[in-house]
Coordinates of C-alpha atoms and ligand atoms in Angstrom, one line a residue:
X976 CA 113.5 102.5 128.0
X977 CA 111.0 102.2 125.2
X978 CA 107.9 100.3 126.1
X979 CA 108.3 96.6 125.3
X980 CA 106.2 95.6 122.3
X981 CA 103.8 92.8 122.7
X982 CA 102.5 90.3 120.1
X983 CA 99.4 88.0 120.0
X984 CA 99.5 85.3 117.3
X985 CA 96.1 83.8 116.4
X986 CA 96.1 80.4 114.7
X987 CA 93.3 78.1 113.8
X988 CA 92.8 74.4 113.9
X989 CA 90.4 71.6 113.0
X990 CA 88.5 73.4 110.2
X991 CA 88.7 76.6 108.2
X992 CA 85.8 79.1 108.5
X993 CA 85.3 78.8 112.2
X994 CA 85.8 82.5 112.7
X995 CA 89.5 83.2 113.2
X996 CA 89.3 86.6 111.6
X997 CA 86.4 87.7 113.8
X998 CA 88.2 86.3 116.9
X999 CA 91.4 88.2 116.1
X1000 CA 89.4 91.3 115.4
X1001 CA 87.5 90.9 118.7
X1002 CA 90.7 90.6 120.6
X1003 CA 92.0 93.8 118.8
X1004 CA 88.8 95.6 119.7
X1005 CA 88.9 94.6 123.4
X1006 CA 92.5 95.5 123.8
X1007 CA 92.0 98.8 122.0
X1008 CA 89.1 99.6 124.3
X1009 CA 91.4 99.0 127.2
X1010 CA 93.4 101.9 126.0
X1011 CA 96.2 100.1 124.2
X1012 CA 97.6 101.2 120.9
X1013 CA 97.0 98.1 118.6
X1014 CA 97.4 97.1 115.1
X1015 CA 96.3 93.9 113.3
X1016 CA 98.2 91.9 110.7
X1017 CA 97.1 89.1 108.4
X1018 CA 99.5 86.6 107.0
X1019 CA 98.1 84.4 104.2
X1020 CA 99.8 81.2 103.2
X1021 CA 99.0 81.3 99.4
X1022 CA 101.4 82.1 96.6
X1023 CA 99.5 84.9 95.0
X1024 CA 101.4 88.1 95.7
X1025 CA 98.2 89.7 96.8
X1026 CA 94.5 88.7 96.6
X1027 CA 93.8 91.4 93.9
X1028 CA 93.7 88.8 91.1
X1029 CA 91.7 86.2 93.0
X1030 CA 88.1 85.4 92.3
X1031 CA 85.7 86.5 95.0
X1032 CA 84.0 83.2 94.5
X1033 CA 87.0 81.4 95.9
X1034 CA 88.4 83.8 98.4
X1035 CA 85.7 86.3 99.4
X1036 CA 85.9 89.9 98.7
X1037 CA 89.0 91.9 98.0
X1038 CA 89.3 94.6 100.7
X1039 CA 90.9 97.8 99.5
X1040 CA 92.9 100.1 101.7
X1041 CA 93.6 103.9 101.4
X1042 CA 97.1 103.2 100.0
X1043 CA 95.5 101.1 97.2
X1044 CA 96.5 97.7 98.7
X1045 CA 94.2 94.9 97.7
X1046 CA 93.9 92.7 100.8
X1047 CA 92.2 89.8 102.3
X1048 CA 88.6 90.2 103.6
X1049 CA 89.8 89.8 107.2
X1050 CA 91.3 93.3 106.9
X1051 CA 87.7 94.4 106.5
X1052 CA 86.8 92.7 109.8
X1053 CA 89.7 94.4 111.5
X1054 CA 88.7 97.8 110.1
X1055 CA 85.2 97.4 111.5
X1056 CA 86.2 96.2 114.9
X1057 CA 89.2 98.4 115.6
X1058 CA 88.6 102.1 115.6
X1059 CA 91.9 103.9 115.6
X1060 CA 94.4 101.6 113.8
X1061 CA 95.3 102.8 110.3
X1062 CA 95.9 99.8 108.0
X1063 CA 98.2 99.8 105.0
X1064 CA 99.8 97.4 102.6
X1065 CA 102.1 96.3 105.4
X1066 CA 99.2 94.9 107.4
X1067 CA 98.4 92.1 105.0
X1068 CA 101.0 89.9 103.3
X1069 CA 101.1 86.5 101.6
X1070 CA 103.7 83.7 101.2
X1071 CA 103.9 85.0 97.6
X1072 CA 104.9 88.4 98.7
X1073 CA 107.6 87.0 101.1
X1074 CA 109.1 84.7 98.5
X1075 CA 109.0 87.6 95.9
X1076 CA 111.0 89.8 98.3
X1077 CA 113.5 87.0 99.1
X1078 CA 114.0 86.0 95.4
X1079 CA 114.4 89.6 94.3
X1080 CA 117.1 90.1 97.0
X1081 CA 118.8 86.9 95.9
X1082 CA 118.9 88.0 92.2
X1083 CA 120.3 91.3 93.3
X1084 CA 123.2 89.5 95.1
X1085 CA 121.8 90.4 98.5
X1086 CA 122.7 87.1 100.1
X1087 CA 126.4 87.2 99.2
X1088 CA 126.6 83.7 97.7
X1089 CA 124.8 82.0 100.6
X1090 CA 122.4 79.1 100.0
X1091 CA 119.0 80.8 100.3
X1092 CA 116.6 78.6 102.4
X1093 CA 113.2 78.6 104.0
X1094 CA 114.9 78.7 107.4
X1095 CA 116.4 81.2 108.0
X1096 CA 115.7 83.4 105.0
X1097 CA 112.0 83.0 104.5
X1098 CA 111.3 83.0 108.2
X1099 CA 113.5 86.1 108.7
X1100 CA 111.6 87.9 106.0
X1101 CA 108.3 87.0 107.7
X1102 CA 109.6 88.3 111.1
X1103 CA 110.8 91.5 109.3
X1104 CA 107.4 92.0 107.8
X1105 CA 105.7 91.6 111.2
X1106 CA 108.0 94.0 112.8
X1107 CA 107.7 96.6 110.1
X1108 CA 103.9 96.5 110.3
X1109 CA 103.9 96.9 114.1
X1110 CA 106.5 99.6 114.3
X1111 CA 104.3 102.3 115.8
X1112 CA 102.1 100.3 118.2
X1113 CA 102.3 98.7 121.6
X1114 CA 100.5 95.5 120.7
X1115 CA 100.2 93.7 117.3
X1116 CA 97.6 91.0 116.8
X1117 CA 98.8 88.8 114.0
X1118 CA 96.5 86.2 112.4
X1119 CA 98.0 83.3 110.6
X1120 CA 95.8 82.3 107.7
X1121 CA 95.0 78.6 107.0
X1122 CA 94.6 75.8 109.4
X1123 CA 97.3 74.2 111.5
X1124 CA 98.5 71.1 109.7
X1125 CA 98.6 72.7 106.3
X1126 CA 102.0 72.4 104.6
X1127 CA 101.7 76.0 103.4
X1128 CA 101.5 77.7 106.7
X1129 CA 104.6 76.0 108.2
X1130 CA 107.1 78.8 107.6
X1131 CA 104.7 81.3 109.3
X1132 CA 104.3 79.0 112.3
X1133 CA 108.1 78.5 112.5
X1134 CA 108.6 82.3 112.3
X1135 CA 106.2 83.0 115.2
X1136 CA 107.7 80.1 117.2
X1137 CA 111.1 81.9 116.9
X1138 CA 109.5 85.2 117.9
X1139 CA 108.5 83.9 121.3
X1140 CA 112.1 82.9 122.0
X1141 CA 113.5 86.1 120.6
X1142 CA 111.0 88.6 122.1
X1143 CA 110.6 86.9 125.4
X1144 CA 107.8 84.6 126.6
X1145 CA 106.1 87.4 128.5
X1146 CA 105.8 89.5 125.3
X1147 CA 104.3 86.9 123.0
X1148 CA 101.0 85.1 123.3
X1149 CA 99.7 82.2 121.3
X1150 CA 96.0 82.1 120.9
X1151 CA 94.5 79.0 119.1
X1152 CA 91.0 78.7 117.9
X1153 CA 89.5 75.3 117.5
X1154 CA 86.1 73.6 117.2
X1155 CA 84.3 71.7 120.0
X1156 CA 81.3 70.1 118.3
X1157 CA 78.3 69.0 120.2
X1158 CA 77.3 65.5 119.2
X1159 CA 73.6 65.1 119.7
X1160 CA 73.6 61.3 119.6
X1161 CA 76.1 61.2 122.5
X1162 CA 74.7 64.3 124.2
X1163 CA 78.2 65.5 124.6
X1164 CA 80.7 68.2 123.6
X1165 CA 83.6 66.5 121.9
X1166 CA 87.1 67.7 122.8
X1167 CA 89.2 65.3 120.7
X1168 CA 89.5 67.5 117.6
X1169 CA 90.9 70.2 119.8
X1170 CA 93.3 67.9 121.5
X1171 CA 94.6 66.8 118.0
X1172 CA 94.9 70.3 116.8
X1173 CA 96.9 71.4 119.8
X1174 CA 99.1 68.3 119.6
X1175 CA 100.0 69.3 116.0
X1176 CA 100.9 72.8 117.1
X1177 CA 103.0 71.4 120.0
X1178 CA 104.8 69.1 117.6
X1179 CA 106.1 72.2 115.8
X1180 CA 107.1 73.8 119.0
X1181 CA 104.2 76.1 119.7
X1182 CA 102.4 75.7 123.0
X1183 CA 99.2 77.7 122.9
X1184 CA 98.6 80.0 125.9
X1185 CA 94.9 80.5 125.3
X1186 CA 92.3 78.3 123.6
X1187 CA 89.2 79.7 122.0
X1188 CA 86.7 76.8 121.4
X1189 CA 84.0 77.4 118.8
X1190 CA 80.9 75.7 119.9
X1191 CA 77.1 76.0 119.8
X1192 CA 76.9 76.3 123.6
X1193 CA 79.0 77.6 126.5
X1194 CA 81.7 75.1 127.6
X1195 CA 81.0 74.0 131.2
X1196 CA 83.9 74.2 133.6
X1197 CA 84.6 70.4 133.6
X1198 CA 84.9 70.5 129.8
X1199 CA 87.3 73.5 130.0
X1200 CA 89.3 71.7 132.6
X1201 CA 89.5 68.6 130.5
X1202 CA 90.6 70.5 127.4
X1203 CA 93.1 72.4 129.6
X1204 CA 94.6 69.2 131.1
X1205 CA 95.1 67.5 127.7
X1206 CA 96.3 70.6 126.0
X1207 CA 98.7 71.7 128.7
X1208 CA 97.0 75.0 129.7
X1209 CA 95.1 75.9 132.8
X1210 CA 91.3 75.5 132.5
X1211 CA 90.7 79.2 133.0
X1212 CA 92.7 79.8 129.8
X1213 CA 90.1 77.9 127.8
X1214 CA 87.3 80.1 126.4
X1215 CA 84.0 79.5 124.7
X1216 CA 83.7 80.9 121.2
X1217 CA 80.0 80.8 121.0
X1218 CA 77.9 80.8 117.8
X1219 CA 76.2 84.1 117.6
X1220 CA 73.5 85.8 115.5
X1221 CA 75.6 88.9 114.9
X1222 CA 79.4 88.9 114.7
X1223 CA 79.5 92.0 116.8
X1224 CA 78.4 89.9 119.8
X1225 CA 81.7 88.0 119.7
X1226 CA 83.9 90.5 121.6
X1227 CA 81.2 91.0 124.3
X1228 CA 81.0 87.2 124.9
X1229 CA 84.7 87.0 125.1
X1230 CA 84.8 89.8 127.6
X1231 CA 82.1 88.2 129.7
X1232 CA 84.3 85.1 130.1
X1233 CA 87.2 87.4 131.0
X1234 CA 89.4 86.9 127.9
X1235 CA 90.8 90.4 127.7
X1236 CA 91.6 90.4 131.4
X1237 CA 93.5 87.1 131.0
X1238 CA 95.4 88.4 128.0
X1239 CA 96.4 91.6 129.8
X1240 CA 97.6 89.5 132.7
X1241 CA 99.6 87.0 130.6
X1242 CA 101.3 89.8 128.7
X1243 CA 101.9 91.9 131.8
X1244 CA 100.0 94.8 130.4
X1245 CA 98.5 97.1 133.0
X1246 CA 95.3 98.7 131.8
X1247 CA 91.9 99.7 133.1
X1248 CA 88.8 97.7 132.1
X1249 CA 87.3 98.5 128.7
X1250 CA 84.2 100.7 128.2
X1251 CA 82.0 98.6 126.0
X1252 CA 78.8 100.5 126.6
X1253 CA 78.6 102.0 123.0
X1254 CA 79.4 98.6 121.5
X1255 CA 76.7 96.9 123.6
X1256 CA 74.1 99.5 122.6
X1257 CA 74.9 98.9 119.0
X1258 CA 74.5 95.1 119.4
X1259 CA 71.2 95.7 121.2
X1260 CA 70.0 97.7 118.2
X1261 CA 71.0 94.9 115.9
X1262 CA 69.2 92.4 118.1
X1263 CA 66.0 94.4 118.7
X1264 CA 65.4 97.0 116.0
X1265 CA 62.2 99.0 115.9
X1266 CA 61.2 97.7 112.5
X1267 CA 62.6 96.3 109.3
X1268 CA 63.2 97.0 105.6
X1269 CA 64.1 94.8 102.7
X1270 CA 66.8 95.7 100.3
X1271 CA 67.2 93.9 97.0
X1272 CA 70.9 93.5 95.9
X1273 CA 71.0 92.8 92.2
X1274 CA 74.2 91.0 91.2
X1275 CA 75.6 87.9 89.7
X1276 CA 77.5 86.5 92.6
X1277 CA 74.1 85.9 94.2
X1278 CA 74.9 82.9 96.1
X1279 CA 78.0 83.9 97.9
X1280 CA 77.6 86.6 100.6
X1281 CA 81.3 86.7 101.3
X1282 CA 82.1 88.3 98.0
X1283 CA 80.0 91.3 99.3
X1284 CA 81.0 91.1 102.9
X1285 CA 81.8 94.8 103.5
X1286 CA 78.6 95.7 101.6
X1287 CA 76.3 93.6 103.7
X1288 CA 78.1 94.8 106.9
X1289 CA 77.7 98.4 105.7
X1290 CA 73.9 97.8 105.2
X1291 CA 73.7 96.4 108.7
X1292 CA 75.5 99.6 110.0
X1293 CA 73.0 101.7 108.0
X1294 CA 70.2 99.7 109.8
X1295 CA 71.7 100.5 113.2
X1296 CA 71.8 104.2 112.4
X1297 CA 68.1 104.1 111.5
X1298 CA 67.0 101.5 114.1
X1299 CA 65.8 99.0 111.5
X1300 CA 66.8 95.5 110.6
X1301 CA 67.9 95.4 107.0
X1302 CA 66.8 92.2 105.3
X1303 CA 69.0 91.6 102.3
X1304 CA 67.5 89.8 99.3
X1305 CA 70.0 88.8 96.7
X1306 CA 68.4 89.0 93.2
X1307 CA 70.0 87.3 90.3
X1308 CA 70.2 89.9 87.5
X1309 CA 69.8 87.1 84.9
X1310 CA 66.4 86.4 86.3
X1311 CA 65.4 90.0 85.7
X1312 CA 66.8 89.7 82.1
X1313 CA 64.3 86.8 81.7
X1314 CA 61.5 89.2 82.5
X1315 CA 61.0 88.5 86.2
X1316 CA 60.2 91.9 87.6
X1317 CA 58.2 90.7 90.7
X1318 CA 61.5 90.2 92.5
X1319 CA 62.0 93.9 92.3
X1320 CA 58.5 94.8 93.4
X1321 CA 58.9 92.9 96.7
X1322 CA 61.7 95.1 98.0
X1323 CA 61.8 98.6 99.6
X1324 CA 65.0 99.7 97.8
X1325 CA 67.4 98.4 95.2
X1326 CA 71.2 98.3 95.4
X1327 CA 73.6 97.4 92.6
X1328 CA 77.1 96.7 93.9
X1329 CA 80.5 96.7 92.2
X1330 CA 81.4 94.0 89.8
X1331 CA 83.4 93.0 86.7
X1332 CA 82.5 91.4 83.4
X1333 CA 79.5 91.4 81.1
X1334 CA 77.3 88.7 82.6
X1335 CA 74.0 89.9 83.9
X1336 CA 74.6 93.5 82.9
X1337 CA 71.3 94.0 80.9
X1338 CA 69.3 92.7 83.9
X1339 CA 71.0 95.2 86.2
X1340 CA 70.1 98.0 83.7
X1341 CA 66.5 96.9 83.7
X1342 CA 66.5 96.9 87.5
X1343 CA 67.9 100.5 87.4
X1344 CA 65.2 101.6 85.0
X1345 CA 62.6 100.1 87.3
X1346 CA 64.0 102.0 90.3
X1347 CA 64.2 105.2 88.4
X1348 CA 60.7 105.1 86.9
X1349 CA 58.9 103.6 89.9
X1350 CA 60.6 106.0 92.4
X1351 CA 62.2 103.1 94.3
X1352 CA 65.3 104.2 96.3
X1353 CA 68.4 103.2 94.4
X1354 CA 72.0 103.0 95.3
X1355 CA 74.6 102.1 92.6
X1356 CA 78.2 101.4 93.7
X1357 CA 81.0 101.5 91.2
X1358 CA 79.7 99.2 88.4
X1359 CA 76.3 100.0 89.8
X1360 CA 76.9 103.7 89.1
X1361 CA 78.3 103.1 85.7
X1362 CA 75.2 101.1 84.8
X1363 CA 73.0 103.9 86.1
X1364 CA 74.7 106.3 83.8
X1365 CA 74.3 103.9 80.9
X1366 CA 70.6 103.4 81.7
X1367 CA 70.0 107.2 81.8
X1368 CA 72.0 107.8 78.6
X1369 CA 69.9 105.1 76.8
X1370 CA 66.5 105.8 78.1
X1371 CA 66.5 109.6 78.9
X1372 CA 69.3 111.2 76.9
X1373 CA 68.6 109.4 73.7
X1374 CA 71.9 107.7 73.3
X1375 CA 70.3 104.4 72.3
X1376 CA 73.6 102.5 72.0
X1377 CA 75.1 103.7 75.3
X1378 CA 77.4 101.2 76.8
X1379 CA 80.7 100.6 78.6
X1380 CA 84.1 100.0 76.9
X1381 CA 84.4 97.1 79.3
X1382 CA 81.6 95.2 77.5
X1383 CA 81.6 96.8 74.0
X1384 CA 85.1 98.1 73.2
X1385 CA 84.2 99.2 69.7
X1386 CA 80.9 100.9 70.4
X1387 CA 80.8 104.7 69.5
X1388 CA 78.5 105.6 72.5
X1389 CA 80.6 104.4 75.4
X1390 CA 79.5 106.7 78.1
X1391 CA 81.7 104.6 80.4
X1392 CA 85.2 104.4 79.0
X1393 CA 88.8 103.9 79.8
X1394 CA 90.6 107.2 80.4
X1395 CA 92.6 108.4 77.4
X1396 CA 95.8 108.4 79.4
X1397 CA 95.4 104.7 80.3
X1398 CA 94.5 103.4 76.8
X1399 CA 98.1 102.5 75.9
X1400 CA 98.8 100.6 79.1
X1401 CA 98.9 96.9 78.3
X1402 CA 99.0 95.4 81.8
X1403 CA 95.4 95.4 83.1
X1404 CA 96.5 95.6 86.7
X1405 CA 98.3 98.8 85.9
X1406 CA 95.2 100.6 84.7
X1407 CA 93.1 100.2 87.9
X1408 CA 92.3 103.3 89.9
X1409 CA 93.0 101.9 93.4
X1410 CA 92.8 103.3 96.9
X1411 CA 91.8 106.7 98.3
X1412 CA 91.0 109.7 96.2
X1413 CA 89.5 113.0 97.2
X1414 CA 86.0 113.9 96.0
X1415 CA 84.5 117.4 95.8
X1416 CA 80.9 117.4 96.7
X1417 CA 78.4 119.9 95.2
X1418 CA 76.4 121.4 98.0
X1419 CA 73.4 122.8 96.2
X1420 CA 71.7 122.5 92.8
X1421 CA 68.9 124.8 91.8
X1422 CA 68.7 126.0 95.4
X1423 CA 68.2 122.5 96.7
X1424 CA 70.7 120.6 98.9
X1425 CA 72.1 117.6 96.9
X1426 CA 71.6 114.1 98.3
X1427 CA 75.4 113.7 98.4
X1428 CA 75.8 116.8 100.6
X1429 CA 72.8 116.0 102.8
X1430 CA 74.5 112.6 103.6
X1431 CA 78.1 113.8 104.2
X1432 CA 77.5 117.3 105.3
X1433 CA 80.9 118.3 104.0
X1434 CA 82.3 119.4 100.7
X1435 CA 85.5 117.4 100.6
X1436 CA 85.6 113.7 101.3
X1437 CA 88.0 110.8 100.6
X1438 CA 86.8 107.4 99.4
X1439 CA 88.4 104.2 98.2
X1440 CA 88.4 103.1 94.6
X1441 CA 88.9 99.8 92.7
X1442 CA 87.9 100.1 89.0
X1443 CA 89.3 100.6 85.6
X1444 CA 86.5 102.5 83.8
X1445 CA 85.1 106.0 84.3
X1446 CA 82.2 108.2 83.1
X1447 CA 83.4 109.5 79.7
X1448 CA 83.8 113.3 79.9
X1449 CA 82.8 113.9 76.2
X1450 CA 79.3 112.5 76.9
X1451 CA 78.8 114.3 80.2
X1452 CA 77.1 117.4 78.7
X1453 CA 74.4 115.3 76.9
X1454 CA 73.6 113.4 80.0
X1455 CA 73.7 116.3 82.5
X1456 CA 71.5 118.4 80.2
X1457 CA 68.8 115.8 80.6
X1458 CA 68.9 115.9 84.4
X1459 CA 71.4 113.5 85.8
X1460 CA 73.2 115.6 88.3
X1461 CA 77.0 115.1 88.9
X1462 CA 77.1 115.8 92.6
X1463 CA 80.7 114.6 93.3
X1464 CA 83.8 114.8 91.3
X1465 CA 87.5 114.3 91.4
X1466 CA 89.7 117.1 90.0
X1467 CA 93.2 116.1 89.2
X1468 CA 95.7 118.6 90.7
X1469 CA 98.2 117.9 87.9
X1470 CA 96.1 118.1 84.8
X1471 CA 92.8 119.7 86.0
X1472 CA 91.0 116.7 84.5
X1473 CA 87.7 116.0 86.1
X1474 CA 86.3 112.5 86.9
X1475 CA 82.7 111.8 87.8
X1476 CA 82.5 110.4 91.4
X1477 CA 78.8 110.7 92.2
X1478 CA 75.6 111.1 90.2
X1479 CA 72.1 111.6 91.5
X1480 CA 68.5 112.3 90.3
X1481 CA 67.2 115.5 92.0
X1482 CA 63.5 114.6 91.5
X1483 CA 63.6 111.1 92.7
X1484 CA 63.1 110.0 96.4
X1485 CA 66.7 108.8 96.6
X1486 CA 68.7 107.8 93.5
X1487 CA 72.5 108.0 93.9
X1488 CA 75.5 106.3 92.3
X1489 CA 79.1 106.6 93.3
X1490 CA 82.2 105.5 91.5
X1491 CA 84.0 104.6 94.7
X1492 CA 83.3 101.9 97.3
X1493 CA 81.9 103.5 100.4
X1494 CA 81.4 100.1 102.1
X1495 CA 85.1 99.9 102.9
X1496 CA 84.8 102.8 105.3
X1497 CA 81.7 101.9 107.1
X1498 CA 81.9 100.9 110.8
X1499 CA 79.3 99.5 113.2
X1500 CA 79.7 102.4 115.6
X1501 CA 79.7 104.9 112.7
X1502 CA 77.6 103.9 109.7
X1503 CA 78.9 105.3 106.4
X1504 CA 76.8 108.4 105.6
X1505 CA 75.7 107.1 102.2
X1506 CA 74.5 103.8 103.7
X1507 CA 72.8 105.6 106.6
X1508 CA 71.0 107.8 104.0
X1509 CA 70.1 105.0 101.7
X1510 CA 68.6 102.8 104.5
X1511 CA 66.7 105.8 105.7
X1512 CA 65.3 106.2 102.2
X1513 CA 64.4 102.5 102.2
X1514 CA 62.7 103.0 105.5
X1515 CA 60.7 106.0 104.3
X1516 CA 59.7 104.1 101.2
X1517 CA 58.6 101.1 103.3
X1518 CA 56.3 103.6 105.1
X1519 CA 58.0 102.8 108.4
X1520 CA 57.8 105.6 110.9
Ligands
LIG1831 N1 84.1 96.8 86.1 C1 84.1 98.2 86.4 C2 85.4 98.9 86.2 O1 86.4 98.3 86.2 C3 83.6 98.4 87.9 C4 84.5 97.9 88.9 C5 83.8 97.8 90.2 O2 82.6 97.8 90.4 N2 84.6 97.6 91.3 O3 85.5 100.1 86.1

């Protein structure tokens, strides 16, 4: 008989933003380290078919997968915590996607004249999506977006309630994350919000098996017992979800309280204990690094870290690889436009991340000029690389009007342009280069190893993309002749067309741009090679030994 598949559903109550994604990812990490084949799924209750069109201001970053799926930022957490699972478009779906599938089927006559309803048709579609995404694993950890009590998430909750009945109680576990605030005036941890949240869950037929209680201190046994009693679970199924300085501490804290052991027990999974030594070493490096560096990130979404979540994590990973703490300073490019260069002088290295739209562009170009001429390590990602090409074209290659078709469609020196083949496509979404593409790396130039090869130590790599514009091939010669080296390129198998993937300056301490988004592939236990190399360059420039 095939092994029985197990499911863990993670819901959240009381407030949003108390760390449901990290908690789910931590459970995934712990169970994987116990030797179980896991996957992770995110169900989002909004009506957008995917988050690709949503502003990062509102919803955090869009995390891109190899297959080109534009997903929720929680998929980024999953990818960083879980080592072996391969995520695809199946692992992240929204109410919009579910309704879209059901309505299409209805229009095609797929329901044979029946009245199509939320129950059973929407809920069946949700269950089908969960089952498809977990086809090849032993355990699926499924996070339900939103907070219990929202109207939007009801169909998801109904679907998972049904799954416990259909799959068998011993194969399905409900984990609920709530908040237990400490009220200083009373000198007490307050359990009432948790009680209310669980009450709401139970009203819709879901009895949580395990409670994770976010709080600023460990819950003492009597508080756990009290919560357990009111919420109908044993006290030893109540866990502290402690505030931490690094998110990578979360699974270690859960493990210390015995969470993975309890989960294995409840789901009747027989496994050994996890080996967390590498993970603990990594956390120790984050907590106690040898030294520190400061990296200036020049962008326009300066005040919201979540829109650059994977980027800031990748920099932390680069720090772990070099035993330094990476202090990230967000620099508003419009401030640089106003002439404020001191912001740039105070950092050890400069990074320009991906982005869309014209605002703040000239400030970023000034920051690149500064990095290039002052020998400050520079890393340009996607838009950051495109702007590095524009800066070089204008200031070194003599193309005074160099620009991007994104900002000046009619300009005759658009060194960044839309590909000829895409020009006739009207739907903007249809013109994006999305997902994994191979990139050929140049090993040596003028007898010297390129920065790109020095970082990756291989000639063929695969990286994820999310952009519409490319370096324009007709301008390449003029730029390359003046010394901007193309050290990575994509060569189309069908047409032989080349696209620039990486550029660098051979005579600069470290100046590199890439058209792809390396941050999506960085992991805490294995920093992405470009981030490791960039942080090392920052460390060298800071004079840290
Ligand atoms: N706006 C640029 C483009 O579409 C860069 C995109 C990005 O940085 N992700 O090509």
